[in-house]
Coordinates of C-alpha atoms in Angstrom, one line a residue:
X1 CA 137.6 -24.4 -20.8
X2 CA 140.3 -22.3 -22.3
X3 CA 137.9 -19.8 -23.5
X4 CA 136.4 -19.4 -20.6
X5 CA 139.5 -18.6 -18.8
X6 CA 140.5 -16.2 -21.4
X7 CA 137.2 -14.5 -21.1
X8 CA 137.3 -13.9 -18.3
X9 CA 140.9 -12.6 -17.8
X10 CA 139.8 -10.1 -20.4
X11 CA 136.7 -9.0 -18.5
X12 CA 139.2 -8.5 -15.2
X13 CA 141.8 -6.4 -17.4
X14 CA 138.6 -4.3 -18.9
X15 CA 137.4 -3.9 -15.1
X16 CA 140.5 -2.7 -13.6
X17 CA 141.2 -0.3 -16.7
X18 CA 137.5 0.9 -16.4
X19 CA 138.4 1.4 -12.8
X20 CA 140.8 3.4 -13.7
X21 CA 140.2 7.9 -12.9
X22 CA 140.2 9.5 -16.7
X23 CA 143.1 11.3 -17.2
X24 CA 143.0 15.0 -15.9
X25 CA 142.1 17.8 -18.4
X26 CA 143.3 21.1 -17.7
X27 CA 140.6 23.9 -18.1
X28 CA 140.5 26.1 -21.3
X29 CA 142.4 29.4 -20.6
X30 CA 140.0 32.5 -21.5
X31 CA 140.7 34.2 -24.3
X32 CA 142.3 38.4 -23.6
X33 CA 140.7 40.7 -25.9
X34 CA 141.5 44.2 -25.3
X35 CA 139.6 47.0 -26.0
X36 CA 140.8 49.7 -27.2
X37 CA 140.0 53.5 -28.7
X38 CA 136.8 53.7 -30.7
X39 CA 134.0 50.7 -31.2
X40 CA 132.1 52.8 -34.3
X41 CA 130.0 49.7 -35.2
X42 CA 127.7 47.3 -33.0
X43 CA 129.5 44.8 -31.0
X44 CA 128.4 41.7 -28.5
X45 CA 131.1 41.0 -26.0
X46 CA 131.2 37.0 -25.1
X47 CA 131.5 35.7 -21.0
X48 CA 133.9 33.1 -22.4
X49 CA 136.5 35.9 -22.9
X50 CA 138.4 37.6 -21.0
X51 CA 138.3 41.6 -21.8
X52 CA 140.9 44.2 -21.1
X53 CA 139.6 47.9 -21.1
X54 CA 142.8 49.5 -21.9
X55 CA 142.9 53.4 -22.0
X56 CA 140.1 55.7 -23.2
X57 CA 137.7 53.4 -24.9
X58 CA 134.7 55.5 -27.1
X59 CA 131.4 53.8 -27.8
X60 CA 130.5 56.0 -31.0
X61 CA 128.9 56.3 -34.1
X62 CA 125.5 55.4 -33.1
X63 CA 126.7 51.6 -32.4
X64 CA 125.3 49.7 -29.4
X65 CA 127.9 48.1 -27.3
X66 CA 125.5 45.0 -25.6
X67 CA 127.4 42.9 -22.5
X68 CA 125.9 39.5 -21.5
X69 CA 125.4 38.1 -17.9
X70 CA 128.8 36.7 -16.5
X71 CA 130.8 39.2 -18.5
X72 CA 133.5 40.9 -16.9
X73 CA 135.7 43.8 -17.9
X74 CA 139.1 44.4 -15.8
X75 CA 140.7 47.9 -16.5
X76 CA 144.0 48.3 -17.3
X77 CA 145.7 50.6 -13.8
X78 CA 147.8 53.2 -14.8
X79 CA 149.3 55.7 -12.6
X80 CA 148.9 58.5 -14.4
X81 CA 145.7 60.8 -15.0
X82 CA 145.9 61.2 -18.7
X83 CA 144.8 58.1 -20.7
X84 CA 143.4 55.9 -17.4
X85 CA 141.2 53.2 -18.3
X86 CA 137.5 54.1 -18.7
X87 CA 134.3 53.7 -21.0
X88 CA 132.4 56.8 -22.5
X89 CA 128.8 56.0 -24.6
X90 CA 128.9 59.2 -26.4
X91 CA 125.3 61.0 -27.7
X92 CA 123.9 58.8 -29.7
X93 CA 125.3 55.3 -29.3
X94 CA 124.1 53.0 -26.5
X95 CA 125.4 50.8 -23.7
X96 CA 123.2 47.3 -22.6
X97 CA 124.1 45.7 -19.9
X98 CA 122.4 42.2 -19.7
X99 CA 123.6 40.7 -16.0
X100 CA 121.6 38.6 -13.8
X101 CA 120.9 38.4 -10.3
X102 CA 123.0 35.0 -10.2
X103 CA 125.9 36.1 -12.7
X104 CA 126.2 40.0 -12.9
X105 CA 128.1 41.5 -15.5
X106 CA 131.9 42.9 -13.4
X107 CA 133.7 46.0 -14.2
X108 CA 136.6 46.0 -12.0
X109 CA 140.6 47.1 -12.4
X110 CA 142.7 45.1 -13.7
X111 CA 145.5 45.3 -11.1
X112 CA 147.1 42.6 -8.8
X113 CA 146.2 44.9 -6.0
X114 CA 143.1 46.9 -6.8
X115 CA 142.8 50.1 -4.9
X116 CA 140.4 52.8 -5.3
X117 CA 141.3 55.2 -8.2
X118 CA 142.7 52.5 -10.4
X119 CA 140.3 53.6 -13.6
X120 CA 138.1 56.5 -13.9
X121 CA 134.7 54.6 -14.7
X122 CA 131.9 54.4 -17.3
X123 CA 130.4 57.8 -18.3
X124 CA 127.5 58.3 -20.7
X125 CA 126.4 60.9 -22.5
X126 CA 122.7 61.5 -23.4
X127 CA 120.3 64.3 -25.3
X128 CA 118.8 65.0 -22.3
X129 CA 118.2 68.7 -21.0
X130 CA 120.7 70.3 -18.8
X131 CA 120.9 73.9 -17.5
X132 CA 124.2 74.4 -19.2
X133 CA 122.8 73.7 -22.5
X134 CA 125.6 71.9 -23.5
X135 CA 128.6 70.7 -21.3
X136 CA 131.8 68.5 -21.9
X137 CA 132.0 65.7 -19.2
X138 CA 134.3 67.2 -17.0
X139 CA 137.8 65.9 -16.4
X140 CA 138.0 64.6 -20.1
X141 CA 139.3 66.5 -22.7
X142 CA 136.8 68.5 -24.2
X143 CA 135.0 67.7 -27.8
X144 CA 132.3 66.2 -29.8
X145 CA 132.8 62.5 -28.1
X146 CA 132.9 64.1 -24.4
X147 CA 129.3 66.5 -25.5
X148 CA 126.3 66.0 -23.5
X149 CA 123.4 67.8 -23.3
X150 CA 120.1 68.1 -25.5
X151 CA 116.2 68.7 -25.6
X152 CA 115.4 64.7 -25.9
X153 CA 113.8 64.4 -22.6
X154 CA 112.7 60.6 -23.1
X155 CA 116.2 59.9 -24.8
X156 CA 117.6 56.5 -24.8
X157 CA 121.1 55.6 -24.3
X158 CA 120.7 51.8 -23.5
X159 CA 120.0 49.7 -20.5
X160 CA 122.2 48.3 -17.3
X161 CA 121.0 45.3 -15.4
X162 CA 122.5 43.6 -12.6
X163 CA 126.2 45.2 -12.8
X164 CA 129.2 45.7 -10.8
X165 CA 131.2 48.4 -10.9
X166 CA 134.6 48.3 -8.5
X167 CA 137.6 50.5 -8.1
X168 CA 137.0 53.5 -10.1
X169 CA 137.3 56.9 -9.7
X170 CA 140.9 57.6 -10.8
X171 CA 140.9 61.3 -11.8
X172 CA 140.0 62.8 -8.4
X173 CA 142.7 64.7 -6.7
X174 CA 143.0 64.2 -3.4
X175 CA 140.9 66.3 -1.1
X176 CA 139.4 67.9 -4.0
X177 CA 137.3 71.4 -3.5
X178 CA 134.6 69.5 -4.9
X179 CA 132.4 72.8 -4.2
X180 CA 134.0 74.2 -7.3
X181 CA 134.5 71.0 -9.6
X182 CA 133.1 67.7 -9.9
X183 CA 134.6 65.1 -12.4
X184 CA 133.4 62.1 -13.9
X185 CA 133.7 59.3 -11.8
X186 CA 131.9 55.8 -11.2
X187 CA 128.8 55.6 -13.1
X188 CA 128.3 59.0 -14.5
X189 CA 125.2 60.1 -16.6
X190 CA 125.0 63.1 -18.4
X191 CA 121.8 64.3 -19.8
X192 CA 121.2 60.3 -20.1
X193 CA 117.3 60.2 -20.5
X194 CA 113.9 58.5 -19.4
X195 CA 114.2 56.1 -22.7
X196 CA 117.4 54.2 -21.0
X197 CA 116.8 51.6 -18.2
X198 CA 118.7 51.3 -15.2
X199 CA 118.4 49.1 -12.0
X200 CA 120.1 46.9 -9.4
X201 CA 123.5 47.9 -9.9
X202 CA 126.4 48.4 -7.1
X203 CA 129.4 51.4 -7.4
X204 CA 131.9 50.5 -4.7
X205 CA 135.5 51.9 -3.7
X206 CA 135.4 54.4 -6.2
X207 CA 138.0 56.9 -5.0
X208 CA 135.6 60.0 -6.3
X209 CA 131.4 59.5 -6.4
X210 CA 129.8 56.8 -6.7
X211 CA 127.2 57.6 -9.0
X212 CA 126.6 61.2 -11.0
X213 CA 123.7 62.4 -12.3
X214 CA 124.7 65.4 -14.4
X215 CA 121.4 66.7 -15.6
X216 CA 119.3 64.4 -17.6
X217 CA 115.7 62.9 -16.8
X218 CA 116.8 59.1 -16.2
X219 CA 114.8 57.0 -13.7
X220 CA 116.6 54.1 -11.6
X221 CA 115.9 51.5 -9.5
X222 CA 118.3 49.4 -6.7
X223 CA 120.8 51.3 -6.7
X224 CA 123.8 50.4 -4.3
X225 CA 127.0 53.1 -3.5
X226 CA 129.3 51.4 -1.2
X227 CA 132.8 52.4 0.5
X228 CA 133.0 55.7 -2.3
X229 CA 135.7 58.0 -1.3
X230 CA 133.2 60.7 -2.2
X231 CA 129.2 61.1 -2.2
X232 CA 127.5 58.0 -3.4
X233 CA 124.9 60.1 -5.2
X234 CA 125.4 63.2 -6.5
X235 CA 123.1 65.5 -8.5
X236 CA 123.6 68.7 -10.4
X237 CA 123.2 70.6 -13.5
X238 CA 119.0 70.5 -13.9
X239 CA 118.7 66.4 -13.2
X240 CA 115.0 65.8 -12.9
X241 CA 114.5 62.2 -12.9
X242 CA 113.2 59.9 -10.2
X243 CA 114.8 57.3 -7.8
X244 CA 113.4 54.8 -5.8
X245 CA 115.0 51.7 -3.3
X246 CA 118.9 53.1 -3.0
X247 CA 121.7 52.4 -0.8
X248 CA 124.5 54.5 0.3
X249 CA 127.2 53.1 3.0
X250 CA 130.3 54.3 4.4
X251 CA 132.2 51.8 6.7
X252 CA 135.3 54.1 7.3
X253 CA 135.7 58.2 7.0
X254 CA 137.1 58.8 3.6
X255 CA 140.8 59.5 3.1
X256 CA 139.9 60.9 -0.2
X257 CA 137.3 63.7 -0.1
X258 CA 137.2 67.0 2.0
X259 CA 133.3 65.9 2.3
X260 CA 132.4 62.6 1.4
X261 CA 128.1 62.7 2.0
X262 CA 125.8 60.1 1.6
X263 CA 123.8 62.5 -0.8
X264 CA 124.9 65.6 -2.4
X265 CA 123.3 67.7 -4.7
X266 CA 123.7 71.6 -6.3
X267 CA 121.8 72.9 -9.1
X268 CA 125.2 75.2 -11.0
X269 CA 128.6 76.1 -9.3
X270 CA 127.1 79.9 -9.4
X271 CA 124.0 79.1 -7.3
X272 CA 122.0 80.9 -10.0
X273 CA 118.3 80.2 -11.1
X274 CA 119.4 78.9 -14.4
X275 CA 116.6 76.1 -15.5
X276 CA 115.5 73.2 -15.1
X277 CA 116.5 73.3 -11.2
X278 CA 118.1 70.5 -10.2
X279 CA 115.7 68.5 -8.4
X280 CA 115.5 64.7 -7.6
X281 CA 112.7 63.0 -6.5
X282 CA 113.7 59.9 -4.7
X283 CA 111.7 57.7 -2.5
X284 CA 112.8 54.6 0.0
X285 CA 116.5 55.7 0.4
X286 CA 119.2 54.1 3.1
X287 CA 122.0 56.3 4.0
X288 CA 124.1 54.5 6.6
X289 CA 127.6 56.7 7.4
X290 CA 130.1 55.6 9.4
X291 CA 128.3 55.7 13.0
X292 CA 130.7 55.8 15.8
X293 CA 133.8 56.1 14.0
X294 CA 134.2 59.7 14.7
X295 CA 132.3 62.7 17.1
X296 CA 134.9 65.2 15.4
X297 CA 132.6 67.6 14.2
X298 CA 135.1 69.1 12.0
X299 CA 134.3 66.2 10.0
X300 CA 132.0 67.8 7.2
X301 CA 130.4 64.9 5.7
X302 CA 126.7 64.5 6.1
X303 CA 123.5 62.0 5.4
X304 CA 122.2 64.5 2.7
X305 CA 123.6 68.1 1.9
X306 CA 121.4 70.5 -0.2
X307 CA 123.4 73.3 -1.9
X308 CA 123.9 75.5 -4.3
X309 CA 120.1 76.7 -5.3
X310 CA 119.4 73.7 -6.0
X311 CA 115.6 71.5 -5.1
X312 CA 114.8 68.1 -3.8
X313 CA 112.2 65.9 -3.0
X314 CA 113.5 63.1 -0.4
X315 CA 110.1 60.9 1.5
X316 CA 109.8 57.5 2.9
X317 CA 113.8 57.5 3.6
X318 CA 116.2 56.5 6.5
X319 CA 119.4 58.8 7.0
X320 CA 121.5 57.4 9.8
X321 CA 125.1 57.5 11.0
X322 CA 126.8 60.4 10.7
X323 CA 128.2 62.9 12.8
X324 CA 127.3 66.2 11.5
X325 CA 123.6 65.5 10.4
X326 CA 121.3 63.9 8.4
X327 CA 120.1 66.9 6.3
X328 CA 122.0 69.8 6.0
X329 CA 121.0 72.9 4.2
X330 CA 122.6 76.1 2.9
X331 CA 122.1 79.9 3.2
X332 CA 120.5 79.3 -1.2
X333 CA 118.5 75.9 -0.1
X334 CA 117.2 76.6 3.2
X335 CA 114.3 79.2 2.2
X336 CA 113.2 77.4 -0.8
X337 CA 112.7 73.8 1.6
X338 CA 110.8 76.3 4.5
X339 CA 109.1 78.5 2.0
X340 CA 107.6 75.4 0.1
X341 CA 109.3 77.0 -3.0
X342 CA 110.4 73.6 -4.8
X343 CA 111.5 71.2 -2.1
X344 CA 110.1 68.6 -0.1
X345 CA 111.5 66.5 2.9
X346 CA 108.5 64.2 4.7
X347 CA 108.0 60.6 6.4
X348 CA 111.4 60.2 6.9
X349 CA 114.1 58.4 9.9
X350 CA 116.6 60.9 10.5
X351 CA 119.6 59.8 12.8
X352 CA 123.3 61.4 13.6
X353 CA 125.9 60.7 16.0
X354 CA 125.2 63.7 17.7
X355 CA 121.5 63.9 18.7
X356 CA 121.1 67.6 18.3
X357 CA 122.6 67.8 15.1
X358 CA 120.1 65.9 12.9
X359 CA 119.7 69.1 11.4
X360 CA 122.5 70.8 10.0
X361 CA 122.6 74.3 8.5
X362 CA 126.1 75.5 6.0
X363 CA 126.1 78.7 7.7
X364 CA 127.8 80.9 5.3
X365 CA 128.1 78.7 2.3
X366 CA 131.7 77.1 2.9
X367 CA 130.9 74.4 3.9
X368 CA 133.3 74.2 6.9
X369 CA 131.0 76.5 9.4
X370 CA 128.3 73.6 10.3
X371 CA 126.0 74.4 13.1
X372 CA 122.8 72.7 14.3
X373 CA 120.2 74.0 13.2
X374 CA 116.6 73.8 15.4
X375 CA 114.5 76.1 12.8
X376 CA 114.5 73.1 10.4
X377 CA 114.4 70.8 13.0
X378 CA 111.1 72.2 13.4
X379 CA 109.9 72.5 10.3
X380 CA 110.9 68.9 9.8
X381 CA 109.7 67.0 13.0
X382 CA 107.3 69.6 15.2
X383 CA 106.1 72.9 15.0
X384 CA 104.7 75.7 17.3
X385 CA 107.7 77.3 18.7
X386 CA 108.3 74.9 21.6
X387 CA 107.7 72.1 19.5
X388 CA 104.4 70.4 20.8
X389 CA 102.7 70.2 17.7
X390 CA 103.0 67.0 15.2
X391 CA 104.4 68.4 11.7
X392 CA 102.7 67.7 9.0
X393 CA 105.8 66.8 7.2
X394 CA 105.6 63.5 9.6
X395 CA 109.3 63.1 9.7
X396 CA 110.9 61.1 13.4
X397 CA 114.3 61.5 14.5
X398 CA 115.8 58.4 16.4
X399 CA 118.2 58.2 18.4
X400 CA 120.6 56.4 18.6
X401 CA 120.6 54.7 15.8
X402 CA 120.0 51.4 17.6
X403 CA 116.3 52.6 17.5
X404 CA 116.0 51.4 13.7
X405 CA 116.7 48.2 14.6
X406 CA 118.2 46.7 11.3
X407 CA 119.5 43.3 11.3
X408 CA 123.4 44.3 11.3
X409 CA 123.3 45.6 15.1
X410 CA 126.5 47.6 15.1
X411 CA 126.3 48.5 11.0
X412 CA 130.1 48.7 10.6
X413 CA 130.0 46.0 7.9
X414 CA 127.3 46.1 5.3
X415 CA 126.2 42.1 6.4
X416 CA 122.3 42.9 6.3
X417 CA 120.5 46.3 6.3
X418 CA 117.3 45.2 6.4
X419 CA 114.9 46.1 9.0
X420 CA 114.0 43.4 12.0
X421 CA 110.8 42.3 13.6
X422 CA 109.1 45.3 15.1
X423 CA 111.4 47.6 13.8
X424 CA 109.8 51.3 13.1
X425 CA 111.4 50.9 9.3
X426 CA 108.6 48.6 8.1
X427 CA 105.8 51.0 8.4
X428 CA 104.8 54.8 7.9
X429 CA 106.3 55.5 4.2
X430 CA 103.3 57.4 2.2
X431 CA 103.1 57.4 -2.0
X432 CA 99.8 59.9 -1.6
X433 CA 101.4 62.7 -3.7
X434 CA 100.9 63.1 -7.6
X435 CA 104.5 62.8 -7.8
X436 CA 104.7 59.6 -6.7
X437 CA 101.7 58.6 -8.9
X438 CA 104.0 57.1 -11.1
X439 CA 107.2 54.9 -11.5
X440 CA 107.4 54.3 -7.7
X441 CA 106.1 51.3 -6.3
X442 CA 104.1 51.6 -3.3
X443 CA 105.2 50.1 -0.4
X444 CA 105.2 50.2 3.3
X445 CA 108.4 50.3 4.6
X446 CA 110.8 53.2 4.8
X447 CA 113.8 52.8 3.7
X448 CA 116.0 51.2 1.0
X449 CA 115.1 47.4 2.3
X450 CA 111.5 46.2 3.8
X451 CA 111.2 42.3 5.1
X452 CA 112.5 40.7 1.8
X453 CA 116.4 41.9 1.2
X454 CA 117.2 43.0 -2.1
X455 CA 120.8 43.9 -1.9
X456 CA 122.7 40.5 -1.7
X457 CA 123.3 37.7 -4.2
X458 CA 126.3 37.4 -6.5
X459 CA 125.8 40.9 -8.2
X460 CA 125.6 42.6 -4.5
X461 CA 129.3 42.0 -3.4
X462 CA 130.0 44.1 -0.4
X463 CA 133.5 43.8 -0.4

């Protein structure tokens, strides 16, 4: 009997201790490595770690700097231009990025209170052709690890997947005459070729672009610019290479730039013929500005401006939300688009606050002197003087911008831009051009976004 009893007041003490929560384990602290002045040999960052880019970090020496899903980098913020955080690949060496829809690799700054401007950004440099030859990234100090430019059309400076890119940006002076200079900023890529892979990656608050495509051939894919204090996308300098499914959206005018556009591009600062023109070829583009916010059409910022000499092929597109156009053109860029000399603009939305003014024309070059301009209107939408006759370049102008019916009604916040039921967005885009016989996918929606939305998830954070 006794044993019984004593079994079983040990099974009650075992019960109420197995009862009992297990003790509370504080998670593992991340580890800080900082990185620092040159990586000269291959190296595999870990997601366990925490990493610190801390002044001007060079990727060198032919070495491959590779970044796995979950990664992310915080820049060190400092307040002064020379020596603020950034990343340069330099010719030769490479940059893969391995993120995920689910866990995207983060570059972001590093500060309590991140602002815009906080680091400059990550800037590679390919063997690409340029029309300068050879150029020094500008803004950095010039030199072999700051050289870009080349005759390796199809060169390969790495791949980025699924990457976030936050807060850059930090060597644009405010208000900048960015008609006369344009320094690295965001994601730049100078003479980065066809050989390197990019898509689904998101520039946002950058205080300067958002994206720069200093010559080069590179092709990309889901590309996001969001809240940049200047243009998203901005091409000069002989880029060639092709874009397809990319976002640009501007909640608020910029405090930052004298003209913050949706899409800029310029072929030199001397509007000269030097070759390769600058030329993009993009397809199923969404440029949303910040519709509503202002009528001041003093306010020079635009969907799209073509400058400086420079080409363009834009179809299958949605430009909406400014006040001072969707496309504008200059005294250089307005003959070559009407004379079929090199540019294209066809099966496109257009949209702008101010109805007539879907079509804007830089009327001597300053930039400042915008006026509406019905001669590309035209071209663009009707022809036969009074404007009866369909153009064959099949491109719609709606107003207001209700009339795309997207899913985010008022399209102050970036909550959804795809299109909804019925909406004139899902049809009408057109791939039956042999320069769309390749890399683009056909589809037929216009427009960054069809029925399926692309731009959200983890990687996508509109914030």
């Amino acid at each position: 009997m006794k044993n019984v009893i004593k079994l079983s007041c040990l099974a009650l003490v075992l019960f109420f201790f197995s009862c009992k929560k297990d003790p509370e384990v504080a998670p593992e602290e991340k580890p800080t490595v900082t990185l620092s002045g040159e990586i000269k040999e291959n190296m595999t960052l870990q997601p366990e770690a925490e990493y610190l880019l801390k002044g001007t970090v060079f990727v060198k020496n032919n070495a491959t700097l590779t970044i796995p899903a979950g990664t992310i980098v915080k820049a060190v913020y400092s307040a002064e231009t020379e020596g603020k955080s950034s990343l340069i690949v330099t010719q030769g060496s490479k940059l893969v990025v391995n993120g995920t829809e689910s866990t995207p690799v983060v570059f972001t700054s590093a500060a309590a209170e991140k602002k815009a401007g906080d680091w400059t950004g990550i800037i590679i440099l390919g063997k690409a052709p340029t029309n300068l030859g050879k150029g020094s990234a500008m803004g950095l100090t010039a030199g072999t690890d700051t050289e870009f430019g080349g005759t390796t059309a199809d060169d390969n400076s790495g791949s980025l997947k699924y990457m976030r890119i936050e807060y850059a940006g930090g060597l644009n002076p405010l208000k900048e005459a960015e008609w006369e200079r344009d320094i690295v900023s965001g994601l730049s890529l100078n003479s980065v070729g066809s050989g390197t892979q990019i898509d689904h990656i998101i520039v946002s608050n950058s205080k300067d672009d958002g994206y720069q495509f200093v010559g080069g051939t590179v092709n990309a894919k889901y590309l996001i610019g969001y809240n940049n204090g200047d243009d998203d996308f901005d091409f000069d300098r002989g880029y060639t290479g092709k874009l397809q499914f990319i976002i640009s959206f501007k909640s608020a005018l910029s405090p930052y730039a004298v003209r913050a556009n949706g899409m800029e591009s310029l072929n030199d600062i001397a509007a000269s013929e030097v070759q390769p023109y600058t030329r993009p070829v993009i397809s199923n583009m969404t440029i949303i500005g910040p519709n509503g916010v202002s009528t001041d059409l003093t306010d020079q910022s635009q969907s799209i401006y073509i400058r400086k000499n420079t080409r363009f092929n834009v179809r299958n597109s949605v430009l909406a939300g400014y006040s001072n156009g969707g496309l504008m053109l200059c005294i250089k860029t307005k003959p070559i688009l009407l004379n079929n000399q090199g540019s294209e603009f066809k099966y496109n939305l257009v949209n702008s606050d101010n109805g007539s003014r879907a079509f804007t024309f830089d009327s001597d070059g300053s930039g400042t002197n915008i006026v509406a301009d019905p001669e590309v209107a035209g071209y663009a939408v009707l022809t036969g003087g009074t404007g009866t006759k369909p153009s064959v370049n099949n491109n719609k102008v709606i107003n207001p911008i209700a009339g795309l019916q997207m899913k985010s009604a008022t399209l102050t916040v970036a909550a959804d831009l795809s299109p909804a039921t019925g909406s004139i967005i899902l049809s009408g885009a057109d791939f039956n051009d042999a320069q769309f016989s390749s890399f683009f996918s056909p589809v037929s929606f216009r427009g960054a976004i069809g029925s399926e939305n692309w731009a959200t998830g983890a990687w996508a954070n509109w914030k």
